[in-house]
Tab-separated table of C-alpha atoms in Angstrom:
chain	number	residue	atom	x	y	z
A	1	MET	CA	-5.108	41.114	-164.550
A	2	LYS	CA	-3.062	40.333	-161.459
A	3	VAL	CA	-1.028	42.286	-158.912
A	4	LYS	CA	1.154	40.708	-156.258
A	5	ILE	CA	2.346	42.662	-153.225
A	6	ASN	CA	4.597	41.735	-150.319
A	7	ARG	CA	3.631	42.301	-146.668
A	8	ASN	CA	6.005	45.256	-146.150
A	9	ALA	CA	4.615	47.048	-149.213
A	10	ALA	CA	1.038	46.445	-148.084
A	11	LYS	CA	1.779	47.889	-144.653
A	12	ALA	CA	3.490	50.988	-146.103
A	13	LEU	CA	0.746	51.593	-148.687
A	14	LYS	CA	-2.071	51.121	-146.142
A	15	LYS	CA	-0.455	53.794	-143.980
A	16	ILE	CA	-0.461	56.219	-146.929
A	17	LEU	CA	-4.092	55.371	-147.738
A	18	ASP	CA	-5.121	55.933	-144.108
A	19	GLU	CA	-3.504	59.391	-144.117
A	20	GLN	CA	-5.175	60.643	-147.300
A	21	GLU	CA	-8.340	62.706	-147.182
A	22	GLU	CA	-9.645	61.760	-150.606
A	23	ASP	CA	-10.982	58.336	-151.551
A	24	LYS	CA	-8.339	57.249	-154.062
A	25	LEU	CA	-6.522	54.039	-154.958
A	26	PHE	CA	-2.959	53.361	-155.994
A	27	ARG	CA	-2.371	53.235	-159.725
A	28	VAL	CA	0.511	51.140	-161.041
A	29	TYR	CA	1.704	52.607	-164.322
A	30	VAL	CA	4.521	52.269	-166.810
A	31	THR	CA	6.969	55.174	-166.864
A	32	ASN	CA	9.234	53.866	-169.625
A	33	VAL	CA	9.483	50.879	-171.950
A	34	HIS	CA	12.713	49.862	-173.621
A	35	GLY	CA	13.870	46.581	-175.017
A	36	ASP	CA	11.787	43.787	-173.549
A	37	HIS	CA	10.928	45.426	-170.225
A	38	ALA	CA	9.208	48.354	-168.558
A	39	HIS	CA	9.825	50.632	-165.598
A	40	TYR	CA	6.957	51.155	-163.165
A	41	ASP	CA	5.749	53.638	-160.593
A	42	LEU	CA	2.821	54.219	-158.224
A	43	LYS	CA	0.539	57.186	-157.652
A	44	LEU	CA	-2.807	57.875	-156.010
A	45	ASP	CA	-5.574	58.147	-158.577
A	46	THR	CA	-9.188	57.348	-159.431
A	47	PRO	CA	-10.202	54.699	-161.993
A	48	THR	CA	-11.362	55.616	-165.495
A	49	GLU	CA	-13.252	53.615	-168.107
A	50	ASN	CA	-9.938	52.251	-169.457
A	51	ASP	CA	-8.945	50.819	-166.077
A	52	GLU	CA	-9.435	47.660	-164.105
A	53	VAL	CA	-9.414	47.688	-160.302
A	54	VAL	CA	-7.473	44.619	-159.173
A	55	GLN	CA	-7.755	43.191	-155.671
A	56	THR	CA	-4.782	41.668	-153.877
A	57	ASP	CA	-4.597	39.165	-151.044
A	58	LYS	CA	-3.361	42.003	-148.779
A	59	ASP	CA	-6.627	44.015	-148.874
A	60	ILE	CA	-5.267	46.731	-151.158
A	61	ASP	CA	-6.801	47.394	-154.563
A	62	PHE	CA	-4.781	48.736	-157.468
A	63	ILE	CA	-5.778	50.554	-160.630
A	64	LEU	CA	-4.315	49.122	-163.844
A	65	ASP	CA	-4.793	50.321	-167.415
A	66	LYS	CA	-6.453	47.264	-168.926
A	67	ASN	CA	-4.882	48.052	-172.322
A	68	ASP	CA	-1.277	47.840	-171.050
A	69	ASP	CA	0.072	44.255	-171.152
A	70	TYR	CA	3.135	45.237	-169.112
A	71	LEU	CA	0.929	45.718	-166.026
A	72	ASP	CA	-0.587	42.232	-165.856
A	73	GLY	CA	1.401	40.269	-163.274
A	74	VAL	CA	3.222	43.201	-161.713
A	75	TRP	CA	4.861	42.530	-158.337
A	76	ILE	CA	5.188	45.358	-155.791
A	77	GLN	CA	7.710	44.941	-152.989
A	78	PHE	CA	9.093	47.119	-150.210
A	79	PHE	CA	12.295	46.261	-148.377
A	80	HIS	CA	13.779	47.640	-145.153
A	81	VAL	CA	17.214	45.996	-145.517
A	82	PRO	CA	19.891	46.841	-146.598
A	83	LYS	CA	18.063	50.131	-147.101
A	84	GLU	CA	14.445	51.170	-147.481
A	85	GLU	CA	13.429	50.861	-151.123
A	86	TRP	CA	10.523	50.003	-153.392
A	87	LEU	CA	10.923	47.375	-156.082
A	88	ILE	CA	8.286	46.996	-158.794
A	89	THR	CA	8.792	44.175	-161.280
A	90	ASN	CA	6.862	42.046	-163.701
A	91	PRO	CA	8.433	38.562	-163.767
A	92	SER	CA	6.262	37.588	-166.736
A	93	LYS	CA	7.781	40.435	-168.792
A	94	GLY	CA	11.480	39.656	-168.531
A	95	GLY	CA	11.861	40.160	-164.785
A	96	HIS	CA	13.603	43.534	-165.044
A	97	HIS	CA	12.926	45.896	-162.210
A	98	HIS	CA	12.745	49.523	-161.178
A	99	HIS	CA	13.974	50.832	-157.842
A	100	HIS	CA	12.415	53.856	-156.144
């Protein structure tokens, strides 16, 4: 499984990880599936036996449910302009996206 993350997202998520007291990772999960696409979100969590911990090139690991095909190839982005917002997409699954 693969996760891609942009530099702004990595910086923002590292700051959150540095501020937490517990040793947790970010989980990417599907909040809703309709049609040919899914909506995604992030939360701090610990891996279970159904998960895979995926490393990124930005030194942040993510937890993915290895049984959920919508998670493989997810792309996590954070933008400052025109406004601060998170964008989580999976280009291999129709390219639809979910804003936070």
